[in-house]
Amino acid sequence: MHNVETVRPGDPRYPDLSRGENLRFVGTPERIHVVSSTEEIVHVVGEAVREGKRIAVRSGGHCYEDFVAGPEVQVVVDLAGLSRVDFDEERRAFVVEAGATLGQVYKTLYRRWGVTVPGGACPEVGAGGHFAGGGYGPLSRLHGSVVDYLYAVEVVVVDADGTARSVVATRREDDPHRELWWAHTGGGGGNFGIVARYWLRSPEGEAEAAGVVAPGRLLPRPPSEVLLNTTALPWDALDRAAFTRLVRNHGAWFEQHSDPDSPYRALYSVLALTRRPSGSVAVITQLDAGLPNAQEMLDGYLAALVEGVGGTPFSQTRTLPWLHATRWPGIAGDGDMTGRAKMKAAYARRGFSARQIDVLHDRLADPGPDNADGLVALIGYGGKVNAVAPDATAVAQRDSVLKVVYVTTWEDEAEDEPHLRWLRELYRDVYAETGGVPLPGTDADGAYINYPDADLASPEWNTSGVPWHDLYYKDAYPRLQAVKARWDPRNVFRHSLSIQAPAS
């Protein structure tokens, strides 16, 4: 007997649970199952398949497209009841249930064992989708992508005859399910089944895991304390030349300091190029305070960043314990959207060209639409991420130095069109030379599936002739298609950017 908590229209909870954090998308599902075990997932998925219902899964609810709250979705499987973070003695790995938030993961791993994983900065984001999409964060330059620590995954899949069941797939070379594990190291959520649990362990810990060693040796240890710097440059002091110099300086620094063995791999930075109505652009930097020359390294980075820019930037540095820093607003940001949003992203192998910087300046300096929240964030990447071979995981982008995030938020539905148009045209014009998208090549390397953008599948906004899946997955896509064909032969788990099995 399965007593699954189910929410239907008319339930006071329905208005909240029929949407995610992005209010652009509000679904109308027939029912929402709030599950608390793998067995419950198997039950509700099997029931929905027998009834021919369209299924979607939600972990933290931070999807930027309508994958969960789309009009076709009839049954939502909400993983809020699956939030345990623990150590599995049998597998000698840390277990994270897919409904846990990143904040829960960091607090539990650190408080109990003194370890962490290099995941994202927003504490309210759910681990379920974040891990499967190849998550990254402030410690990724130092320790790599979160998927570089994925040892195993438990997935509820649906066989060709409609039977729902759970499968555990590991990274062990002799595991017959290994390809299903591999697909969850960057293949994105909602493609192959519903993840119930992840197990995490350092690749270097395989030999140690076979013996009885302390769990604290099986994942990375974060810095005890970090230096956190905020540097703000007023827009009034940023003419075209100064803006160009700032963006060039930033790109050049990360081109020079993003090798896997760089002594600066412990430095994470975000250059937030906000719109002029915000008043200033900002640089947020985090660095391991325990390094012998940490302050000198930070000062050197900031000096290189503002060299030749002019003006008098505001700059403030503080020292915080690492766990506290994971919730410091400058790093964590606002994990909960309260309005409407659109996001686009790109991997960058080098800094922006002069033409691209001109586009950024003109679009960000333009006063309309009236939206101080639009921005382009240039996020430090590379380092240990780039020490992993492109085919070792489904994250194919392993030689980039920056992630670039384009985002705009607003409140009123009536303002959808101007805000969407502003961001779409900005992105198109930045990548005008490659069909309006960050085509893998010398300068860019495609897009990041955890920031999904349905425009990449639209011929109106992607005129490159390169399909959307090559932008996200590159050469990994055929392998992901084979996993899709093997583990979701009925195409139960799908959305507007889902992996499709190869044509028969």
Short mmCIF file of N, CA and C in Angstrom, two decimals, residues 115-273:
data_model
loop_
_atom_site.label_atom_id
_atom_site.label_comp_id
_atom_site.label_asym_id
_atom_site.label_seq_id
_atom_site.Cartn_x
_atom_site.Cartn_y
_atom_site.Cartn_z
N VAL A 115 33.72 17.88 4.89
CA VAL A 115 33.96 17.79 3.46
C VAL A 115 32.86 18.53 2.70
N THR A 116 33.02 18.58 1.38
CA THR A 116 32.01 19.21 0.54
C THR A 116 32.13 18.68 -0.88
N VAL A 117 31.26 19.17 -1.75
CA VAL A 117 31.37 18.95 -3.19
C VAL A 117 31.34 20.32 -3.85
N PRO A 118 32.01 20.48 -5.02
CA PRO A 118 32.11 21.79 -5.65
C PRO A 118 30.86 22.14 -6.46
N GLY A 119 29.74 22.28 -5.76
CA GLY A 119 28.48 22.57 -6.42
C GLY A 119 28.18 24.06 -6.49
N GLY A 120 26.94 24.37 -6.83
CA GLY A 120 26.55 25.74 -7.14
C GLY A 120 26.43 26.66 -5.95
N ALA A 121 26.29 27.94 -6.26
CA ALA A 121 26.32 28.97 -5.23
C ALA A 121 24.97 29.24 -4.59
N CYS A 122 23.87 28.90 -5.24
CA CYS A 122 22.55 29.22 -4.69
C CYS A 122 22.09 28.10 -3.75
N PRO A 123 21.95 28.36 -2.45
CA PRO A 123 21.66 27.29 -1.49
C PRO A 123 20.29 26.66 -1.63
N GLU A 124 19.34 27.31 -2.29
CA GLU A 124 17.99 26.76 -2.42
C GLU A 124 17.80 25.90 -3.67
N VAL A 125 18.80 25.83 -4.52
CA VAL A 125 18.70 24.99 -5.71
C VAL A 125 18.72 23.52 -5.31
N GLY A 126 17.92 22.69 -5.97
CA GLY A 126 17.86 21.27 -5.65
C GLY A 126 19.02 20.50 -6.25
N ALA A 127 19.51 19.52 -5.50
CA ALA A 127 20.62 18.70 -5.98
C ALA A 127 20.21 17.84 -7.18
N GLY A 128 18.94 17.47 -7.27
CA GLY A 128 18.50 16.54 -8.30
C GLY A 128 18.88 16.95 -9.70
N GLY A 129 18.45 18.12 -10.13
CA GLY A 129 18.79 18.59 -11.47
C GLY A 129 20.19 19.15 -11.56
N HIS A 130 20.65 19.78 -10.49
CA HIS A 130 21.97 20.43 -10.51
C HIS A 130 23.08 19.41 -10.76
N PHE A 131 23.04 18.30 -10.05
CA PHE A 131 24.07 17.29 -10.22
C PHE A 131 24.02 16.68 -11.62
N ALA A 132 22.82 16.31 -12.08
CA ALA A 132 22.70 15.62 -13.36
C ALA A 132 23.15 16.49 -14.53
N GLY A 133 23.04 17.81 -14.38
CA GLY A 133 23.41 18.71 -15.46
C GLY A 133 24.86 19.15 -15.45
N GLY A 134 25.66 18.62 -14.52
CA GLY A 134 27.07 19.01 -14.49
C GLY A 134 27.30 20.28 -13.71
N GLY A 135 26.79 20.34 -12.47
CA GLY A 135 26.85 21.56 -11.68
C GLY A 135 28.27 22.03 -11.39
N TYR A 136 28.38 23.32 -11.16
CA TYR A 136 29.66 23.96 -10.84
C TYR A 136 29.40 25.06 -9.83
N GLY A 137 30.47 25.61 -9.26
CA GLY A 137 30.31 26.68 -8.29
C GLY A 137 31.63 27.29 -7.88
N PRO A 138 31.64 28.00 -6.73
CA PRO A 138 32.83 28.74 -6.31
C PRO A 138 34.06 27.88 -6.06
N LEU A 139 33.91 26.59 -5.82
CA LEU A 139 35.07 25.73 -5.59
C LEU A 139 35.44 24.89 -6.80
N SER A 140 34.81 25.12 -7.94
CA SER A 140 35.05 24.26 -9.10
C SER A 140 36.42 24.48 -9.71
N ARG A 141 36.92 25.70 -9.71
CA ARG A 141 38.27 25.91 -10.23
C ARG A 141 39.30 25.16 -9.39
N LEU A 142 39.00 24.99 -8.11
CA LEU A 142 39.91 24.31 -7.19
C LEU A 142 39.72 22.80 -7.20
N HIS A 143 38.46 22.35 -7.36
CA HIS A 143 38.17 20.92 -7.20
C HIS A 143 37.45 20.27 -8.38
N GLY A 144 37.06 21.02 -9.40
CA GLY A 144 36.39 20.43 -10.55
C GLY A 144 34.88 20.56 -10.50
N SER A 145 34.22 19.89 -11.43
CA SER A 145 32.76 19.88 -11.46
C SER A 145 32.22 18.91 -10.42
N VAL A 146 31.00 19.11 -9.99
CA VAL A 146 30.40 18.21 -9.02
C VAL A 146 30.30 16.79 -9.58
N VAL A 147 30.13 16.65 -10.91
CA VAL A 147 29.99 15.31 -11.47
C VAL A 147 31.30 14.54 -11.47
N ASP A 148 32.41 15.21 -11.26
CA ASP A 148 33.68 14.50 -11.16
C ASP A 148 33.76 13.67 -9.89
N TYR A 149 32.78 13.83 -9.00
CA TYR A 149 32.73 13.09 -7.74
C TYR A 149 31.55 12.12 -7.69
N LEU A 150 30.82 12.01 -8.79
CA LEU A 150 29.65 11.14 -8.80
C LEU A 150 30.10 9.68 -8.92
N TYR A 151 29.80 8.91 -7.90
CA TYR A 151 30.15 7.49 -7.88
C TYR A 151 29.01 6.61 -8.40
N ALA A 152 27.77 6.95 -8.01
CA ALA A 152 26.63 6.12 -8.40
C ALA A 152 25.36 6.96 -8.39
N VAL A 153 24.36 6.45 -9.07
CA VAL A 153 23.08 7.14 -9.14
C VAL A 153 21.98 6.08 -9.16
N GLU A 154 20.91 6.34 -8.42
CA GLU A 154 19.72 5.48 -8.46
C GLU A 154 18.65 6.18 -9.27
N VAL A 155 18.15 5.50 -10.31
CA VAL A 155 17.21 6.10 -11.25
C VAL A 155 15.98 5.21 -11.39
N VAL A 156 14.81 5.83 -11.36
CA VAL A 156 13.58 5.11 -11.68
C VAL A 156 13.36 5.24 -13.19
N VAL A 157 13.37 4.11 -13.87
CA VAL A 157 13.24 4.07 -15.32
C VAL A 157 11.98 3.31 -15.70
N VAL A 158 11.62 3.40 -16.98
CA VAL A 158 10.43 2.70 -17.48
C VAL A 158 10.86 1.82 -18.66
N ASP A 159 10.60 0.53 -18.55
CA ASP A 159 10.97 -0.41 -19.60
C ASP A 159 10.01 -0.31 -20.79
N ALA A 160 10.35 -1.02 -21.85
CA ALA A 160 9.54 -0.97 -23.06
C ALA A 160 8.11 -1.46 -22.83
N ASP A 161 7.92 -2.35 -21.86
CA ASP A 161 6.57 -2.85 -21.59
C ASP A 161 5.79 -1.97 -20.61
N GLY A 162 6.37 -0.84 -20.22
CA GLY A 162 5.70 0.08 -19.31
C GLY A 162 5.96 -0.16 -17.85
N THR A 163 6.83 -1.10 -17.53
CA THR A 163 7.14 -1.40 -16.13
C THR A 163 8.11 -0.36 -15.57
N ALA A 164 7.75 0.25 -14.44
CA ALA A 164 8.66 1.17 -13.76
C ALA A 164 9.47 0.41 -12.73
N ARG A 165 10.76 0.70 -12.66
CA ARG A 165 11.63 0.04 -11.69
C ARG A 165 12.82 0.95 -11.40
N SER A 166 13.51 0.63 -10.33
CA SER A 166 14.69 1.42 -9.98
C SER A 166 15.95 0.67 -10.36
N VAL A 167 16.97 1.43 -10.78
CA VAL A 167 18.26 0.88 -11.17
C VAL A 167 19.34 1.70 -10.51
N VAL A 168 20.36 1.04 -9.98
CA VAL A 168 21.54 1.73 -9.46
C VAL A 168 22.66 1.53 -10.46
N ALA A 169 23.22 2.62 -10.94
CA ALA A 169 24.32 2.59 -11.90
C ALA A 169 25.54 3.26 -11.28
N THR A 170 26.71 2.66 -11.45
CA THR A 170 27.93 3.19 -10.85
C THR A 170 28.98 3.47 -11.92
N ARG A 171 30.05 4.13 -11.50
CA ARG A 171 31.15 4.40 -12.43
C ARG A 171 32.14 3.24 -12.53
N ARG A 172 31.88 2.16 -11.86
CA ARG A 172 32.76 1.00 -11.94
C ARG A 172 32.83 0.50 -13.39
N GLU A 173 34.03 0.21 -13.85
CA GLU A 173 34.22 -0.21 -15.24
C GLU A 173 33.48 -1.50 -15.55
N ASP A 174 33.26 -2.35 -14.55
CA ASP A 174 32.59 -3.63 -14.79
C ASP A 174 31.08 -3.58 -14.55
N ASP A 175 30.54 -2.38 -14.31
CA ASP A 175 29.10 -2.25 -14.07
C ASP A 175 28.36 -2.28 -15.40
N PRO A 176 27.45 -3.24 -15.61
CA PRO A 176 26.70 -3.28 -16.88
C PRO A 176 25.79 -2.07 -17.08
N HIS A 177 25.55 -1.31 -16.02
CA HIS A 177 24.71 -0.11 -16.10
C HIS A 177 25.54 1.17 -16.18
N ARG A 178 26.82 1.05 -16.42
CA ARG A 178 27.72 2.20 -16.32
C ARG A 178 27.31 3.35 -17.25
N GLU A 179 26.79 3.06 -18.42
CA GLU A 179 26.41 4.13 -19.34
C GLU A 179 25.28 4.99 -18.77
N LEU A 180 24.42 4.40 -17.98
CA LEU A 180 23.36 5.18 -17.33
C LEU A 180 23.98 6.12 -16.30
N TRP A 181 24.99 5.65 -15.57
CA TRP A 181 25.73 6.54 -14.67
C TRP A 181 26.34 7.68 -15.47
N TRP A 182 27.03 7.34 -16.55
CA TRP A 182 27.73 8.36 -17.35
C TRP A 182 26.76 9.43 -17.85
N ALA A 183 25.57 9.04 -18.26
CA ALA A 183 24.59 10.00 -18.78
C ALA A 183 24.17 11.02 -17.74
N HIS A 184 24.30 10.67 -16.46
CA HIS A 184 23.93 11.59 -15.39
C HIS A 184 25.11 12.43 -14.91
N THR A 185 26.22 12.38 -15.64
CA THR A 185 27.35 13.25 -15.32
C THR A 185 27.38 14.44 -16.26
N GLY A 186 26.21 15.03 -16.52
CA GLY A 186 26.13 16.20 -17.37
C GLY A 186 25.09 16.11 -18.46
N GLY A 187 24.35 15.00 -18.53
CA GLY A 187 23.32 14.85 -19.55
C GLY A 187 22.05 15.64 -19.29
N GLY A 188 21.91 16.18 -18.07
CA GLY A 188 20.74 16.98 -17.75
C GLY A 188 19.61 16.17 -17.17
N GLY A 189 18.73 16.84 -16.44
CA GLY A 189 17.61 16.18 -15.78
C GLY A 189 16.44 15.97 -16.71
N GLY A 190 15.56 15.01 -16.32
CA GLY A 190 14.33 14.78 -17.06
C GLY A 190 14.51 14.10 -18.39
N ASN A 191 15.60 13.37 -18.58
CA ASN A 191 15.89 12.74 -19.87
C ASN A 191 15.75 11.23 -19.88
N PHE A 192 16.17 10.57 -18.82
CA PHE A 192 16.29 9.12 -18.83
C PHE A 192 15.41 8.43 -17.80
N GLY A 193 15.01 9.15 -16.80
CA GLY A 193 14.23 8.62 -15.70
C GLY A 193 14.19 9.65 -14.59
N ILE A 194 13.84 9.21 -13.39
CA ILE A 194 13.80 10.10 -12.23
C ILE A 194 14.87 9.67 -11.25
N VAL A 195 15.81 10.55 -10.98
CA VAL A 195 16.86 10.26 -10.02
C VAL A 195 16.28 10.31 -8.61
N ALA A 196 16.55 9.28 -7.83
CA ALA A 196 16.15 9.26 -6.43
C ALA A 196 17.32 9.59 -5.52
N ARG A 197 18.51 9.04 -5.84
CA ARG A 197 19.67 9.23 -4.97
C ARG A 197 20.95 9.30 -5.79
N TYR A 198 21.88 10.07 -5.26
CA TYR A 198 23.25 10.10 -5.78
C TYR A 198 24.20 9.60 -4.69
N TRP A 199 25.29 8.97 -5.11
CA TRP A 199 26.39 8.66 -4.20
C TRP A 199 27.63 9.37 -4.71
N LEU A 200 28.37 9.99 -3.80
CA LEU A 200 29.50 10.83 -4.17
C LEU A 200 30.77 10.38 -3.46
N ARG A 201 31.86 10.36 -4.23
CA ARG A 201 33.15 9.97 -3.68
C ARG A 201 34.24 10.41 -4.66
N SER A 202 35.34 10.90 -4.14
CA SER A 202 36.44 11.33 -5.00
C SER A 202 36.96 10.15 -5.82
N PRO A 203 37.31 10.37 -7.08
CA PRO A 203 37.95 9.30 -7.85
C PRO A 203 39.23 8.81 -7.17
N GLU A 204 39.94 9.73 -6.52
CA GLU A 204 41.17 9.36 -5.82
C GLU A 204 40.89 8.51 -4.59
N GLY A 205 39.61 8.47 -4.18
CA GLY A 205 39.27 7.73 -2.98
C GLY A 205 38.88 6.29 -3.22
N GLU A 206 38.98 5.81 -4.46
CA GLU A 206 38.54 4.45 -4.76
C GLU A 206 39.30 3.42 -3.93
N ALA A 207 40.62 3.56 -3.91
CA ALA A 207 41.41 2.58 -3.16
C ALA A 207 41.14 2.70 -1.67
N GLU A 208 41.02 3.94 -1.19
CA GLU A 208 40.76 4.13 0.23
C GLU A 208 39.37 3.60 0.61
N ALA A 209 38.41 3.75 -0.29
CA ALA A 209 37.05 3.32 0.01
C ALA A 209 36.98 1.81 0.22
N ALA A 210 37.89 1.09 -0.41
CA ALA A 210 37.89 -0.37 -0.26
C ALA A 210 38.28 -0.78 1.15
N GLY A 211 39.03 0.07 1.84
CA GLY A 211 39.38 -0.20 3.22
C GLY A 211 38.50 0.59 4.16
N VAL A 212 38.73 0.45 5.43
CA VAL A 212 37.94 1.18 6.42
C VAL A 212 38.70 2.46 6.76
N VAL A 213 38.35 3.54 6.08
CA VAL A 213 38.97 4.83 6.33
C VAL A 213 37.88 5.83 6.70
N ALA A 214 38.29 6.93 7.29
CA ALA A 214 37.33 7.95 7.69
C ALA A 214 36.65 8.54 6.47
N PRO A 215 35.32 8.75 6.53
CA PRO A 215 34.63 9.36 5.39
C PRO A 215 35.24 10.70 4.98
N GLY A 216 35.82 11.41 5.94
CA GLY A 216 36.41 12.71 5.63
C GLY A 216 37.55 12.67 4.65
N ARG A 217 38.00 11.47 4.27
CA ARG A 217 39.06 11.35 3.27
C ARG A 217 38.51 11.06 1.88
N LEU A 218 37.19 11.00 1.75
CA LEU A 218 36.59 10.55 0.49
C LEU A 218 35.94 11.66 -0.33
N LEU A 219 35.99 12.88 0.15
CA LEU A 219 35.55 14.04 -0.61
C LEU A 219 36.49 15.20 -0.29
N PRO A 220 36.51 16.25 -1.12
CA PRO A 220 37.40 17.39 -0.86
C PRO A 220 37.03 18.12 0.42
N ARG A 221 38.03 18.70 1.03
CA ARG A 221 37.81 19.58 2.18
C ARG A 221 37.86 21.03 1.71
N PRO A 222 36.85 21.82 2.04
CA PRO A 222 36.86 23.22 1.62
C PRO A 222 37.83 24.03 2.48
N PRO A 223 38.12 25.26 2.07
CA PRO A 223 38.95 26.12 2.92
C PRO A 223 38.28 26.35 4.27
N SER A 224 39.08 26.52 5.31
CA SER A 224 38.52 26.85 6.62
C SER A 224 37.87 28.23 6.59
N GLU A 225 38.58 29.17 5.96
CA GLU A 225 38.07 30.54 5.81
C GLU A 225 38.34 31.01 4.39
N VAL A 226 37.55 31.97 3.95
CA VAL A 226 37.74 32.54 2.62
C VAL A 226 37.78 34.06 2.71
N LEU A 227 38.57 34.65 1.82
CA LEU A 227 38.53 36.09 1.61
C LEU A 227 37.42 36.37 0.60
N LEU A 228 36.56 37.33 0.93
CA LEU A 228 35.47 37.72 0.05
C LEU A 228 35.60 39.21 -0.25
N ASN A 229 35.77 39.52 -1.50
CA ASN A 229 35.92 40.91 -1.89
C ASN A 229 34.79 41.35 -2.81
N THR A 230 34.28 42.55 -2.56
CA THR A 230 33.33 43.20 -3.45
C THR A 230 33.97 44.48 -3.96
N THR A 231 34.08 44.60 -5.26
CA THR A 231 34.60 45.82 -5.88
C THR A 231 33.55 46.34 -6.84
N ALA A 232 33.16 47.58 -6.67
CA ALA A 232 32.12 48.19 -7.51
C ALA A 232 32.68 49.37 -8.27
N LEU A 233 32.31 49.46 -9.54
CA LEU A 233 32.75 50.56 -10.39
C LEU A 233 31.51 51.31 -10.89
N PRO A 234 31.36 52.58 -10.56
CA PRO A 234 30.16 53.33 -10.97
C PRO A 234 30.04 53.40 -12.49
N TRP A 235 28.83 53.23 -12.96
CA TRP A 235 28.60 53.36 -14.40
C TRP A 235 28.99 54.75 -14.91
N ASP A 236 28.82 55.76 -14.09
CA ASP A 236 29.15 57.12 -14.52
C ASP A 236 30.62 57.28 -14.87
N ALA A 237 31.47 56.38 -14.32
CA ALA A 237 32.90 56.45 -14.61
C ALA A 237 33.30 55.49 -15.73
N LEU A 238 32.33 54.80 -16.31
CA LEU A 238 32.64 53.81 -17.34
C LEU A 238 32.17 54.28 -18.71
N ASP A 239 33.03 55.06 -19.39
CA ASP A 239 32.74 55.33 -20.79
C ASP A 239 33.10 54.09 -21.59
N ARG A 240 32.94 54.17 -22.89
CA ARG A 240 33.19 52.99 -23.72
C ARG A 240 34.61 52.46 -23.55
N ALA A 241 35.58 53.35 -23.50
CA ALA A 241 36.97 52.91 -23.39
C ALA A 241 37.23 52.22 -22.06
N ALA A 242 36.69 52.78 -20.97
CA ALA A 242 36.91 52.19 -19.65
C ALA A 242 36.19 50.84 -19.53
N PHE A 243 34.97 50.76 -20.05
CA PHE A 243 34.23 49.51 -20.04
C PHE A 243 34.99 48.43 -20.82
N THR A 244 35.49 48.81 -21.99
CA THR A 244 36.25 47.87 -22.82
C THR A 244 37.49 47.37 -22.09
N ARG A 245 38.19 48.28 -21.44
CA ARG A 245 39.41 47.89 -20.74
C ARG A 245 39.09 46.91 -19.60
N LEU A 246 38.02 47.18 -18.86
CA LEU A 246 37.63 46.31 -17.75
C LEU A 246 37.32 44.90 -18.24
N VAL A 247 36.51 44.78 -19.27
CA VAL A 247 36.11 43.46 -19.76
C VAL A 247 37.31 42.74 -20.37
N ARG A 248 38.16 43.46 -21.07
CA ARG A 248 39.36 42.84 -21.64
C ARG A 248 40.30 42.36 -20.54
N ASN A 249 40.49 43.19 -19.51
CA ASN A 249 41.37 42.80 -18.41
C ASN A 249 40.88 41.50 -17.76
N HIS A 250 39.59 41.44 -17.53
CA HIS A 250 39.00 40.27 -16.89
C HIS A 250 39.21 39.02 -17.73
N GLY A 251 38.90 39.11 -19.03
CA GLY A 251 39.08 37.97 -19.90
C GLY A 251 40.53 37.53 -20.00
N ALA A 252 41.42 38.50 -20.11
CA ALA A 252 42.85 38.17 -20.24
C ALA A 252 43.36 37.48 -18.99
N TRP A 253 42.91 37.92 -17.81
CA TRP A 253 43.38 37.30 -16.57
C TRP A 253 42.98 35.83 -16.51
N PHE A 254 41.74 35.54 -16.86
CA PHE A 254 41.30 34.14 -16.79
C PHE A 254 41.91 33.30 -17.91
N GLU A 255 42.22 33.89 -19.04
CA GLU A 255 42.95 33.15 -20.06
C GLU A 255 44.32 32.71 -19.54
N GLN A 256 44.94 33.52 -18.72
CA GLN A 256 46.30 33.26 -18.24
C GLN A 256 46.34 32.41 -16.98
N HIS A 257 45.23 32.32 -16.24
CA HIS A 257 45.28 31.70 -14.91
C HIS A 257 44.22 30.61 -14.72
N SER A 258 43.91 29.86 -15.76
CA SER A 258 42.86 28.85 -15.65
C SER A 258 43.33 27.44 -15.98
N ASP A 259 44.64 27.23 -16.02
CA ASP A 259 45.15 25.87 -16.20
C ASP A 259 44.87 25.04 -14.94
N PRO A 260 44.78 23.72 -15.07
CA PRO A 260 44.49 22.88 -13.90
C PRO A 260 45.51 23.02 -12.77
N ASP A 261 46.76 23.35 -13.10
CA ASP A 261 47.79 23.47 -12.07
C ASP A 261 48.11 24.92 -11.72
N SER A 262 47.27 25.85 -12.15
CA SER A 262 47.52 27.26 -11.86
C SER A 262 47.47 27.53 -10.35
N PRO A 263 48.40 28.29 -9.81
CA PRO A 263 48.31 28.63 -8.38
C PRO A 263 47.09 29.48 -8.06
N TYR A 264 46.47 30.05 -9.08
CA TYR A 264 45.28 30.89 -8.89
C TYR A 264 43.98 30.10 -9.04
N ARG A 265 44.05 28.78 -9.12
CA ARG A 265 42.82 28.01 -9.29
C ARG A 265 41.91 28.10 -8.06
N ALA A 266 42.46 28.56 -6.92
CA ALA A 266 41.64 28.73 -5.72
C ALA A 266 40.87 30.04 -5.74
N LEU A 267 41.05 30.85 -6.79
CA LEU A 267 40.36 32.14 -6.88
C LEU A 267 39.17 32.01 -7.80
N TYR A 268 38.01 32.37 -7.28
CA TYR A 268 36.76 32.37 -8.03
C TYR A 268 36.26 33.80 -8.09
N SER A 269 35.76 34.20 -9.26
CA SER A 269 35.34 35.58 -9.42
C SER A 269 34.17 35.68 -10.38
N VAL A 270 33.31 36.63 -10.12
CA VAL A 270 32.18 36.94 -11.01
C VAL A 270 32.22 38.43 -11.33
N LEU A 271 32.37 38.75 -12.60
CA LEU A 271 32.23 40.13 -13.04
C LEU A 271 30.79 40.31 -13.50
N ALA A 272 30.01 41.04 -12.72
CA ALA A 272 28.59 41.25 -13.01
C ALA A 272 28.43 42.55 -13.77
N LEU A 273 28.25 42.44 -15.07
CA LEU A 273 28.05 43.61 -15.92
C LEU A 273 26.56 43.93 -15.92
#
